[in-house]
Short mmCIF file of C-alpha atoms in Angstrom, two decimals:
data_model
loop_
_atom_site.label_atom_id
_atom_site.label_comp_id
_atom_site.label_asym_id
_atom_site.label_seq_id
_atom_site.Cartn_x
_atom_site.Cartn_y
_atom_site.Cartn_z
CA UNK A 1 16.44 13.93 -20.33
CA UNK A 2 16.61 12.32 -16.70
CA UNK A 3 15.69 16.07 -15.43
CA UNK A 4 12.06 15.49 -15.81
CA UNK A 5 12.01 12.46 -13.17
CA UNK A 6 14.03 14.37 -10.66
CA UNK A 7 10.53 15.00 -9.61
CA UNK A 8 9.13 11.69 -8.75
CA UNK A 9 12.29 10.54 -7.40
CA UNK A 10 12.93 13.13 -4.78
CA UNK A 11 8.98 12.13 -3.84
CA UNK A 12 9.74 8.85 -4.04
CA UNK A 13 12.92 9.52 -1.75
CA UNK A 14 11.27 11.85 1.02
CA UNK A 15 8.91 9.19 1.36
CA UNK A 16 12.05 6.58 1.91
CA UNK A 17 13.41 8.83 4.32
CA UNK A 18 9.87 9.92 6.29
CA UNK A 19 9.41 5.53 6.69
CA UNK A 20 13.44 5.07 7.61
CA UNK A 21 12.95 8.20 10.45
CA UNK A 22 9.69 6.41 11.67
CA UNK A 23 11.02 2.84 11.82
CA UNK A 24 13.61 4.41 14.06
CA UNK A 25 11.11 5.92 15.94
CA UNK A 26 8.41 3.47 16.50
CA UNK A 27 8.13 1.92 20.13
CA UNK A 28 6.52 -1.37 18.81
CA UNK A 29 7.45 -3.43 15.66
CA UNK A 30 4.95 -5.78 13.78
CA UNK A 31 6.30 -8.80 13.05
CA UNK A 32 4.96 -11.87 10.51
CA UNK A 33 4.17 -14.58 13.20
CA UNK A 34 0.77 -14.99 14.56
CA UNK A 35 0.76 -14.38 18.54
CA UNK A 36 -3.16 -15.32 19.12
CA UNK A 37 -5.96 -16.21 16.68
CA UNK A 38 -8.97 -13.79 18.04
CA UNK A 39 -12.03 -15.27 19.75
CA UNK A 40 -15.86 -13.77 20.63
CA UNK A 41 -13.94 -12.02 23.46
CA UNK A 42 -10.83 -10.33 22.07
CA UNK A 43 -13.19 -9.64 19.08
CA UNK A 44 -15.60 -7.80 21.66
CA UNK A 45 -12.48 -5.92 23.46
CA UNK A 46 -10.84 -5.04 20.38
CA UNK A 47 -13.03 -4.52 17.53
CA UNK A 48 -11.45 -7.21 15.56
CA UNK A 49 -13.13 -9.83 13.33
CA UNK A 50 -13.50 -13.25 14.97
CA UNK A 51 -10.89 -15.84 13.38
CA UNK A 52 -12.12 -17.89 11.10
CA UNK A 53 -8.59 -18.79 9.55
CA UNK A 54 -7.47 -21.25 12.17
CA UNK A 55 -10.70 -23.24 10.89
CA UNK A 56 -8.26 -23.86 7.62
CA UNK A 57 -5.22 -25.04 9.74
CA UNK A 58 -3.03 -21.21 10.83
CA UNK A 59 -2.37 -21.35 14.15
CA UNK A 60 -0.56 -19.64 16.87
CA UNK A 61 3.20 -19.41 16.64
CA UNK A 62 3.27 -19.60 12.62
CA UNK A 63 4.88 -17.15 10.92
CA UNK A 64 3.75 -16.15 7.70
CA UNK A 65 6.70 -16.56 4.96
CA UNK A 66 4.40 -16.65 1.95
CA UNK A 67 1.01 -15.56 0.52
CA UNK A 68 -0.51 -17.01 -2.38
CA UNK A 69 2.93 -17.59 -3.56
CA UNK A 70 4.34 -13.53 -2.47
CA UNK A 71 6.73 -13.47 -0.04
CA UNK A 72 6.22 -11.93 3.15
CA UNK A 73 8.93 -9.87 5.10
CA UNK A 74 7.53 -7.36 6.99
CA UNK A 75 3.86 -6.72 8.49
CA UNK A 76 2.98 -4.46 5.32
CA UNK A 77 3.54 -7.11 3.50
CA UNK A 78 1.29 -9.48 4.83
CA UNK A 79 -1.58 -6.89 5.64
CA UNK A 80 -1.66 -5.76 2.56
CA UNK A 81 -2.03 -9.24 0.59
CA UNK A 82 -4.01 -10.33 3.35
CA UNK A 83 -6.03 -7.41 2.22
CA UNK A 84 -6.45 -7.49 -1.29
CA UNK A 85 -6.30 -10.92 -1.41
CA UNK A 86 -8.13 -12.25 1.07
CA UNK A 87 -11.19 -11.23 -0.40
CA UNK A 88 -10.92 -15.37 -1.69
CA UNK A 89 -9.07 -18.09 -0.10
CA UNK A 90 -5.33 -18.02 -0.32
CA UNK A 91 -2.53 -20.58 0.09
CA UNK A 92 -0.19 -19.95 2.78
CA UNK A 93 3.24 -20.83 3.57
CA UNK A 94 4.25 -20.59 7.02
CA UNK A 95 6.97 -21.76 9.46
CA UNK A 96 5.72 -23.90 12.20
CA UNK A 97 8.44 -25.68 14.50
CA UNK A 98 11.01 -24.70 12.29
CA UNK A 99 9.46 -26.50 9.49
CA UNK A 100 7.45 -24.70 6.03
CA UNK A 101 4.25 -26.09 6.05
CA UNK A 102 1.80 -24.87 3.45
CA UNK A 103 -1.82 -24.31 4.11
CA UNK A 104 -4.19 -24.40 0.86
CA UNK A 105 -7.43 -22.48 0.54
CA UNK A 106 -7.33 -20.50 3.73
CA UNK A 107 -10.48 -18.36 4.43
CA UNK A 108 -10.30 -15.16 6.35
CA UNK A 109 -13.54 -12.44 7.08
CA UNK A 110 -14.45 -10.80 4.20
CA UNK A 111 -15.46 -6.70 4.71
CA UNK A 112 -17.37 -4.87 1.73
CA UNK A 113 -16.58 -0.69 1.45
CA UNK A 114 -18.45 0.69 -1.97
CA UNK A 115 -18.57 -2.22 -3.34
CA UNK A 116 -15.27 -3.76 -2.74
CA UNK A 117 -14.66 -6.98 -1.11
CA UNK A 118 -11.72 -6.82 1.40
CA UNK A 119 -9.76 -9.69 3.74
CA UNK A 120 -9.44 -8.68 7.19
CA UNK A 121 -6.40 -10.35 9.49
CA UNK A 122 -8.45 -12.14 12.04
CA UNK A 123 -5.15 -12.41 14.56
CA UNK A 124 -2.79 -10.54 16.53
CA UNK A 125 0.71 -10.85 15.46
CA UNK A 126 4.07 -10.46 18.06
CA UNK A 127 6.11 -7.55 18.47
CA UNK A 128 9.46 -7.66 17.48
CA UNK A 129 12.44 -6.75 19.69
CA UNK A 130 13.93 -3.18 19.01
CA UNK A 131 17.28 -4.46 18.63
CA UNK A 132 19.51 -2.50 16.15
CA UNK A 133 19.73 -5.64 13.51
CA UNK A 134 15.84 -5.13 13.53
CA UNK A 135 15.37 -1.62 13.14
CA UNK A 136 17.62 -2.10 10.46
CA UNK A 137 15.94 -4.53 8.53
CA UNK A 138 12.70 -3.00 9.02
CA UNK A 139 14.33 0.37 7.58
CA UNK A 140 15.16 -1.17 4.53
CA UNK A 141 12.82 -3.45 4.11
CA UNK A 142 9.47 -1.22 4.93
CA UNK A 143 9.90 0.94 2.15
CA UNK A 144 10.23 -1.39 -0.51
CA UNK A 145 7.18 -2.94 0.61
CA UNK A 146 5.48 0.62 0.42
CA UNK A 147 6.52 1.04 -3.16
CA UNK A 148 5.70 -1.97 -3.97
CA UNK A 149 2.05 -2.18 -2.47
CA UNK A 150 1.53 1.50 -3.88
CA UNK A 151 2.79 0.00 -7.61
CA UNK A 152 0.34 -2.72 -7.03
CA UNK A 153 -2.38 -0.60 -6.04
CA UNK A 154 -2.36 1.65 -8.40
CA UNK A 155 -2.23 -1.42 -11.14
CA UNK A 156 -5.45 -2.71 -9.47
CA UNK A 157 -6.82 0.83 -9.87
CA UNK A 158 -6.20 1.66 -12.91
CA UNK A 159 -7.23 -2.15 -13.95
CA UNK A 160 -10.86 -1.54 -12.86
CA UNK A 161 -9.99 -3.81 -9.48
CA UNK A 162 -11.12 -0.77 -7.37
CA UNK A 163 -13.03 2.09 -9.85
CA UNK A 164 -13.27 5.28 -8.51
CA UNK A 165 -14.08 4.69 -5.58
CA UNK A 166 -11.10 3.35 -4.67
CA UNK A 167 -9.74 6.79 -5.68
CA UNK A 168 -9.23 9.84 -3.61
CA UNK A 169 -8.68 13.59 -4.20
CA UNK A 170 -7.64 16.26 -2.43
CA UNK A 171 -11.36 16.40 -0.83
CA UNK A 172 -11.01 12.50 0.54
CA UNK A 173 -7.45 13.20 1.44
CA UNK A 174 -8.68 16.26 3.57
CA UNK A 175 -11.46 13.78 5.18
CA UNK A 176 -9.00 10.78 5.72
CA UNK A 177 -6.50 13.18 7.58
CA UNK A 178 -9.13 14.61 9.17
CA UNK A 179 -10.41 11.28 10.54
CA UNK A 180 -7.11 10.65 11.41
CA UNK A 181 -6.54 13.42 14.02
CA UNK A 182 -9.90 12.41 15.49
CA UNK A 183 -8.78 9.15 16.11
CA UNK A 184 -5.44 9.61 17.49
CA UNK A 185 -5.43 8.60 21.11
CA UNK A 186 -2.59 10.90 22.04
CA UNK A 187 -0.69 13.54 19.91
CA UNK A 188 2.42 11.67 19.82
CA UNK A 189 0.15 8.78 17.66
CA UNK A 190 -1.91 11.63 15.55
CA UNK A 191 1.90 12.83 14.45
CA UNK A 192 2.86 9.08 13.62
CA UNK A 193 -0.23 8.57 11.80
CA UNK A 194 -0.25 12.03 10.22
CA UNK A 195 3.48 11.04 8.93
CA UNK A 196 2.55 7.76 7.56
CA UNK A 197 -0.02 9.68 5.58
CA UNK A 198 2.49 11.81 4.02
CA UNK A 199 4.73 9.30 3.12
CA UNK A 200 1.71 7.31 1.61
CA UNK A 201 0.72 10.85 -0.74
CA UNK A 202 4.31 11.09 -1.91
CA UNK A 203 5.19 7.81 -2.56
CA UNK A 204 1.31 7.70 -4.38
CA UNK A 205 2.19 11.25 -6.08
CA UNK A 206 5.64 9.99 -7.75
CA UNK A 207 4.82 6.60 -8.75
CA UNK A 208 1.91 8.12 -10.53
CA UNK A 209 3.76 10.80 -12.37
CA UNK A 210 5.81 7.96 -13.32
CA UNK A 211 2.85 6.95 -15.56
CA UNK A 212 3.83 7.20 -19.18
CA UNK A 213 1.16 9.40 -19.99
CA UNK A 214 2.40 12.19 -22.43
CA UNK A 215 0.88 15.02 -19.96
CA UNK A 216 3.26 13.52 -16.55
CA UNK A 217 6.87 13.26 -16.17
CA UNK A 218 7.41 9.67 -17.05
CA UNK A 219 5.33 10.02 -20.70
CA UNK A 220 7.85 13.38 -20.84
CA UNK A 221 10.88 10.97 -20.55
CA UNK A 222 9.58 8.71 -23.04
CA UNK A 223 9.38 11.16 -25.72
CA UNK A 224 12.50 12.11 -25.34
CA UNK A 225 14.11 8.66 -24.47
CA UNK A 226 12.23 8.29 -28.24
CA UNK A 227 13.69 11.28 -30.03
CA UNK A 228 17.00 10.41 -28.33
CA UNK A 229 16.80 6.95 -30.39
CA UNK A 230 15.35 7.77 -33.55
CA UNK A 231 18.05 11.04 -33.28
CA UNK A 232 15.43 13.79 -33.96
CA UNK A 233 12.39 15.55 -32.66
CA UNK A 234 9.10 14.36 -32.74
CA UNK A 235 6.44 16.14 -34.92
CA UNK A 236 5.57 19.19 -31.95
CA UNK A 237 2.09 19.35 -33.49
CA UNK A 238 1.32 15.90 -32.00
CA UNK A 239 3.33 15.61 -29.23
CA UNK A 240 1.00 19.20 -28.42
CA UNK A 241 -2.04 17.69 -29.22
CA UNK A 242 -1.00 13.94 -27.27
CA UNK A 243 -0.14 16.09 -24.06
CA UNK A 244 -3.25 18.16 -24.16
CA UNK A 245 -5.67 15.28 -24.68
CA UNK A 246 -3.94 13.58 -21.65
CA UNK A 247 -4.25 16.66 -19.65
CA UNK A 248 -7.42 17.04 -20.44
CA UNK A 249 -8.74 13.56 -19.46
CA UNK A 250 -6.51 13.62 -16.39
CA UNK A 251 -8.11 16.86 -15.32
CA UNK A 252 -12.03 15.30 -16.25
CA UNK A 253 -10.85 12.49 -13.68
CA UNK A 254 -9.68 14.80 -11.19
CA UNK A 255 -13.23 16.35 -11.50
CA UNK A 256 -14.60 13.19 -11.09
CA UNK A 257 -13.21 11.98 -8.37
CA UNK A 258 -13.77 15.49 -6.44
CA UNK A 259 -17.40 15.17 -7.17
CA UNK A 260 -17.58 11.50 -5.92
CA UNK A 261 -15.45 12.70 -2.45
CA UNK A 262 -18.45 15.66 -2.14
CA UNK A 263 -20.88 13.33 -2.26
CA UNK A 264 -19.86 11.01 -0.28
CA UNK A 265 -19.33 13.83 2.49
CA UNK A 266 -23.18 14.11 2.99
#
């Protein structure tokens, strides 16, 4: 029975390893505290959206600990719920002087792509040492948070958060990586990006075949996690017909969602 989630795990577990090997390998690490909020000039140097957070009390030398009540403790942690949820104000909790002070209602700048609202960080965080008790804890701690975003995303997704157009096939992946290489400053950063991306597919790939849907792995395992309980097989005629119908709908949305990545080619 646990045979048919070998597959999603070993996904799940490249990805683990692809994130520990780049931790290792990164020459700067992200960390949680805010190193400067980002004025008309940074914003003008950088590309970055001006602050308007420090408006609502964040300032520079805080260190983000919490996010509308999530706890931070990496970088991916915080860009990602500074993300999604930053669309709307959020409550923060941050250490300031060795103190937790909470901030209520913080606003950041608010980007729209198809339709969805987005938070964007409007600050430059500090690097972390590379000292081995770092490296460490952003080994283990990185891809949980990876997982754990991905789980959430998907969640949002599937919710109607996103529609499809938050979705992407193998068109949109073949544009994103494409964009990717054309951005890369040198090809050291197009391989660290292009790695990232990889780990992002396979974690993506085996917490959806997770899904309990009769037609993936995970609906496989509950069938039989079912016939294992009841101590017989299920009626083949309709576990047949429940893992056609879900193959069929899954294959209508990947026809979807390769029409909507055409389009939105031209």
């Amino acid at each position: 029975m646990l045979i048919v989630l070998a597959g999603p795990v070993m996904n799940i577990l490249l990805s683990v390893l692809l994130m520990t090997g780049l931790v290792f390998s990164a020459d700067i690490i992200g960390s949680t505290t805010v190193a400067a909020l980002v004025d008309e000039q940074m914003s003008e140097d950088r590309g970055l959206p001006v602050n308007v957070s420090g408006e609502y009390g964040l300032q520079a030398g805080d260190t983000i600990l919490k996010i509308n009540g999530k706890k931070i403790r990496v970088y991916y942690d915080m860009a990602y719920y500074l993300t999604t949820m930053g669309n709307e104000p959020v409550d923060l909790v941050v250490e300031r002087d060795g103190k937790e002070v909470e901030l209520k209602g913080v606003c950041f700048p608010v980007d729209e792509t198809d339709g969805v609202k987005y938070g964007s960080m409007d600050f430059i965080v500090l690097r972390k040492d590379k000292t081995f008790a770092n490296v460490c804890y952003e080994a283990f701690w990185q891809p949980i948070s990876s997982i754990r975003t991905t789980v959430q995303g998907i969640i949002d997704t599937v919710s109607g958060r996103y529609g499809i157009s938050g979705v992407s096939g193998v068109v949109g992946m073949g544009d994103a990586m494409s964009e990717v290489i054309s951005t890369g400053e040198s090809i050291g950063m197009i391989i660290e990006d292009l790695l990232n991306f990889m780990v992002l597919i396979s974690i993506s790939l085996g917490i959806f075949n997770l899904i309990p849907l009769p037609a993936l792995d995970g609906g496989r395992f509950v069938i039989y996690a079912i016939e294992g309980i009841i101590g017989r097989r299920l009626p083949q005629k309709a576990v047949t017909i429940a893992i056609s119908v879900s193959m069929g709908l899954l294959l209508l949305l990947m026809v979807l969602i390769t029409f909507k990545d055409i389009v939105k080619l031209f």
